[in-house]
Amino acid sequence: MDEPIGAYPPALQAPGTRGVPFHRLLPVDDLGSGAMRRVSLGDLDVLIARTPNGIFAVDDRCPHMSAPLSLGELDGCVVACPLHSGTFDLCSGEPVTMPTTGGLDPDGTHHPSWSPAGSAPKEDPPGIKSEARRMTRVRRFRYYPVRAVDGWIEVALPQVEP
């Protein structure tokens, strides 16, 4: 049976992955529906997720501050970061909920730090840390091409040494 492969926006394909060889990473049967798995090759950590829209492969790094998304939760196509509670859509590459620390979204719009409903906005004391939080931009995912062949998930990766 063919496994559906997630369709992602072509402009979000990871640099260096066009025309490169596919690497056999994981048996399809080892990744249940709604599951995520981290696969490491050298210093490259890849998140493979099986969503209702197919299998996706992205860096196993939050597009906010690089926390491992494989430690988060997957709900449909939306993966939640375990560090600052940002949520990101694996089907589109876009943030769904900005991280609690605020910052810039992919288009450059600033979002303040999160405050509970009914509370005064969180004050961020001036200084280099505040400036860093204000200037941290949430990125869109970059996708690695995926295919399923003979019961294996294969991913096109830029020059990695397993």
mmCIF file of C-alpha atoms in Angstrom:
data_model
loop_
_atom_site.group_PDB
_atom_site.id
_atom_site.type_symbol
_atom_site.label_atom_id
_atom_site.label_comp_id
_atom_site.label_asym_id
_atom_site.label_seq_id
_atom_site.Cartn_x
_atom_site.Cartn_y
_atom_site.Cartn_z
ATOM 1 C CA MET A 1 0.000 0.000 0.000
ATOM 2 C CA ASP A 2 1.341 3.441 -0.910
ATOM 3 C CA GLU A 3 1.767 5.871 1.967
ATOM 4 C CA PRO A 4 0.471 9.397 1.373
ATOM 5 C CA ILE A 5 3.243 11.946 1.353
ATOM 6 C CA GLY A 6 2.416 15.420 2.616
ATOM 7 C CA ALA A 7 2.304 18.189 0.038
ATOM 8 C CA TYR A 8 4.123 21.314 1.179
ATOM 9 C CA PRO A 9 4.571 24.696 -0.508
ATOM 10 C CA PRO A 10 7.389 24.202 -3.075
ATOM 11 C CA ALA A 11 9.048 27.484 -2.022
ATOM 12 C CA LEU A 12 9.653 25.935 1.424
ATOM 13 C CA GLN A 13 11.816 23.029 0.232
ATOM 14 C CA ALA A 14 15.023 22.916 2.292
ATOM 15 C CA PRO A 15 18.073 24.381 0.553
ATOM 16 C CA GLY A 16 20.421 21.791 -0.902
ATOM 17 C CA THR A 17 17.774 19.080 -1.331
ATOM 18 C CA ARG A 18 16.976 19.349 -5.035
ATOM 19 C CA GLY A 19 18.323 16.392 -6.957
ATOM 20 C CA VAL A 20 20.162 14.833 -4.006
ATOM 21 C CA PRO A 21 19.894 11.159 -3.065
ATOM 22 C CA PHE A 22 17.178 9.866 -0.773
ATOM 23 C CA HIS A 23 18.232 8.219 2.489
ATOM 24 C CA ARG A 24 16.299 5.285 3.939
ATOM 25 C CA LEU A 25 15.493 6.484 7.470
ATOM 26 C CA LEU A 26 12.627 4.601 9.037
ATOM 27 C CA PRO A 27 10.270 1.699 8.356
ATOM 28 C CA VAL A 28 6.790 3.052 7.625
ATOM 29 C CA ASP A 29 5.358 0.609 10.197
ATOM 30 C CA ASP A 30 7.514 2.238 12.930
ATOM 31 C CA LEU A 31 5.634 5.523 12.536
ATOM 32 C CA GLY A 32 2.006 5.149 13.557
ATOM 33 C CA SER A 33 -0.743 7.552 12.581
ATOM 34 C CA GLY A 34 -0.332 10.818 14.515
ATOM 35 C CA ALA A 35 3.225 9.952 15.567
ATOM 36 C CA MET A 36 6.491 11.860 15.301
ATOM 37 C CA ARG A 37 10.027 10.522 15.356
ATOM 38 C CA ARG A 38 13.458 12.135 15.474
ATOM 39 C CA VAL A 39 16.085 10.622 13.180
ATOM 40 C CA SER A 40 19.673 11.861 13.476
ATOM 41 C CA LEU A 41 22.329 11.588 10.792
ATOM 42 C CA GLY A 42 25.598 13.219 11.745
ATOM 43 C CA ASP A 43 24.668 16.620 13.143
ATOM 44 C CA LEU A 44 21.360 16.760 11.242
ATOM 45 C CA ASP A 45 18.227 15.987 13.283
ATOM 46 C CA VAL A 46 15.095 15.369 11.207
ATOM 47 C CA LEU A 47 11.530 15.247 12.487
ATOM 48 C CA ILE A 48 9.384 12.766 10.607
ATOM 49 C CA ALA A 49 5.669 13.142 11.321
ATOM 50 C CA ARG A 50 2.712 11.092 10.106
ATOM 51 C CA THR A 51 -0.271 13.429 9.914
ATOM 52 C CA PRO A 52 -3.770 12.960 8.455
ATOM 53 C CA ASN A 53 -2.434 14.798 5.370
ATOM 54 C CA GLY A 54 0.560 12.500 4.892
ATOM 55 C CA ILE A 55 4.152 12.135 6.027
ATOM 56 C CA PHE A 56 6.318 15.231 6.446
ATOM 57 C CA ALA A 57 10.040 15.690 7.176
ATOM 58 C CA VAL A 58 11.440 18.946 8.611
ATOM 59 C CA ASP A 59 14.333 19.890 10.884
ATOM 60 C CA ASP A 60 13.660 18.666 14.419
ATOM 61 C CA ARG A 61 13.974 22.240 15.614
ATOM 62 C CA CYS A 62 11.323 24.700 16.596
ATOM 63 C CA PRO A 63 11.307 27.548 14.050
ATOM 64 C CA HIS A 64 11.422 29.939 17.028
ATOM 65 C CA MET A 65 14.409 28.971 19.201
ATOM 66 C CA SER A 66 15.398 25.515 17.923
ATOM 67 C CA ALA A 67 13.965 23.334 20.715
ATOM 68 C CA PRO A 68 13.395 19.701 19.611
ATOM 69 C CA LEU A 69 9.843 19.458 18.301
ATOM 70 C CA SER A 70 9.984 15.673 18.678
ATOM 71 C CA LEU A 71 9.511 16.287 22.419
ATOM 72 C CA GLY A 72 6.309 18.230 21.741
ATOM 73 C CA GLU A 73 2.843 17.050 20.782
ATOM 74 C CA LEU A 74 1.238 16.481 17.405
ATOM 75 C CA ASP A 75 -2.462 17.259 16.910
ATOM 76 C CA GLY A 76 -3.475 16.589 13.322
ATOM 77 C CA CYS A 77 -0.982 18.638 11.298
ATOM 78 C CA VAL A 78 -0.114 20.997 14.168
ATOM 79 C CA VAL A 79 2.999 20.368 16.247
ATOM 80 C CA ALA A 80 3.460 22.097 19.620
ATOM 81 C CA CYS A 81 6.887 23.138 20.863
ATOM 82 C CA PRO A 82 7.679 21.968 24.413
ATOM 83 C CA LEU A 83 9.685 25.105 25.231
ATOM 84 C CA HIS A 84 7.565 28.245 24.638
ATOM 85 C CA SER A 85 4.197 26.698 23.628
ATOM 86 C CA GLY A 86 4.298 27.888 20.025
ATOM 87 C CA THR A 87 2.331 25.748 17.577
ATOM 88 C CA PHE A 88 3.202 25.236 13.930
ATOM 89 C CA ASP A 89 1.325 23.731 10.979
ATOM 90 C CA LEU A 90 3.293 20.962 9.269
ATOM 91 C CA CYS A 91 0.918 21.132 6.284
ATOM 92 C CA SER A 92 1.558 24.809 5.501
ATOM 93 C CA GLY A 93 4.820 25.671 7.294
ATOM 94 C CA GLU A 94 3.122 28.558 9.111
ATOM 95 C CA PRO A 95 2.938 29.356 12.837
ATOM 96 C CA VAL A 96 -0.513 28.745 14.304
ATOM 97 C CA THR A 97 0.152 30.228 17.756
ATOM 98 C CA MET A 98 3.108 32.488 18.441
ATOM 99 C CA PRO A 99 5.458 31.370 21.234
ATOM 100 C CA THR A 100 4.737 32.803 24.699
ATOM 101 C CA THR A 101 7.891 34.926 24.467
ATOM 102 C CA GLY A 102 6.474 36.898 21.534
ATOM 103 C CA GLY A 103 8.709 38.245 18.788
ATOM 104 C CA LEU A 104 8.379 38.593 15.038
ATOM 105 C CA ASP A 105 6.235 36.316 12.906
ATOM 106 C CA PRO A 106 7.604 35.158 9.516
ATOM 107 C CA ASP A 107 6.292 38.293 7.818
ATOM 108 C CA GLY A 108 7.942 40.603 10.393
ATOM 109 C CA THR A 109 4.868 41.564 12.435
ATOM 110 C CA HIS A 110 5.691 41.962 16.131
ATOM 111 C CA HIS A 111 3.730 39.985 18.733
ATOM 112 C CA PRO A 112 4.096 40.803 22.442
ATOM 113 C CA SER A 113 4.880 38.233 25.127
ATOM 114 C CA TRP A 114 1.871 36.199 26.136
ATOM 115 C CA SER A 115 -0.198 37.315 29.139
ATOM 116 C CA PRO A 116 -3.113 35.352 30.639
ATOM 117 C CA ALA A 117 -6.583 36.587 29.652
ATOM 118 C CA GLY A 118 -7.714 39.434 31.906
ATOM 119 C CA SER A 119 -4.151 40.235 33.019
ATOM 120 C CA ALA A 120 -2.172 43.347 32.282
ATOM 121 C CA PRO A 121 0.292 42.901 29.415
ATOM 122 C CA LYS A 122 3.557 41.364 30.544
ATOM 123 C CA GLU A 123 6.240 43.985 31.097
ATOM 124 C CA ASP A 124 9.609 43.171 29.616
ATOM 125 C CA PRO A 125 12.381 45.092 31.397
ATOM 126 C CA PRO A 126 14.635 46.957 28.992
ATOM 127 C CA GLY A 127 17.978 45.399 28.139
ATOM 128 C CA ILE A 128 19.735 43.090 25.715
ATOM 129 C CA LYS A 129 17.544 40.058 26.583
ATOM 130 C CA SER A 130 14.371 42.036 25.971
ATOM 131 C CA GLU A 131 15.765 43.288 22.670
ATOM 132 C CA ALA A 132 16.718 39.732 21.657
ATOM 133 C CA ARG A 133 13.190 38.471 22.433
ATOM 134 C CA ARG A 134 11.666 41.371 20.489
ATOM 135 C CA MET A 135 13.856 40.681 17.445
ATOM 136 C CA THR A 136 13.593 36.871 17.395
ATOM 137 C CA ARG A 137 11.762 35.891 14.234
ATOM 138 C CA VAL A 138 9.691 32.733 13.968
ATOM 139 C CA ARG A 139 10.588 31.055 10.690
ATOM 140 C CA ARG A 140 8.518 28.896 8.397
ATOM 141 C CA PHE A 141 9.412 25.217 8.201
ATOM 142 C CA ARG A 142 11.813 24.051 5.528
ATOM 143 C CA TYR A 143 10.834 20.654 4.148
ATOM 144 C CA TYR A 144 12.868 17.663 3.089
ATOM 145 C CA PRO A 145 11.371 15.725 0.145
ATOM 146 C CA VAL A 146 9.907 12.410 1.348
ATOM 147 C CA ARG A 147 8.874 9.209 -0.333
ATOM 148 C CA ALA A 148 7.795 5.738 0.795
ATOM 149 C CA VAL A 149 9.510 2.865 -0.992
ATOM 150 C CA ASP A 150 9.217 -0.836 -0.168
ATOM 151 C CA GLY A 151 7.867 -0.103 3.318
ATOM 152 C CA TRP A 152 10.538 2.492 4.168
ATOM 153 C CA ILE A 153 10.352 6.254 4.612
ATOM 154 C CA GLU A 154 13.085 7.844 2.535
ATOM 155 C CA VAL A 155 14.100 11.491 2.779
ATOM 156 C CA ALA A 156 16.243 13.612 0.439
ATOM 157 C CA LEU A 157 18.970 15.136 2.578
ATOM 158 C CA PRO A 158 21.773 17.512 1.674
ATOM 159 C CA GLN A 159 25.182 15.827 1.879
ATOM 160 C CA VAL A 160 25.018 14.001 5.178
ATOM 161 C CA GLU A 161 27.325 11.317 6.433
ATOM 162 C CA PRO A 162 25.259 8.692 8.316
#
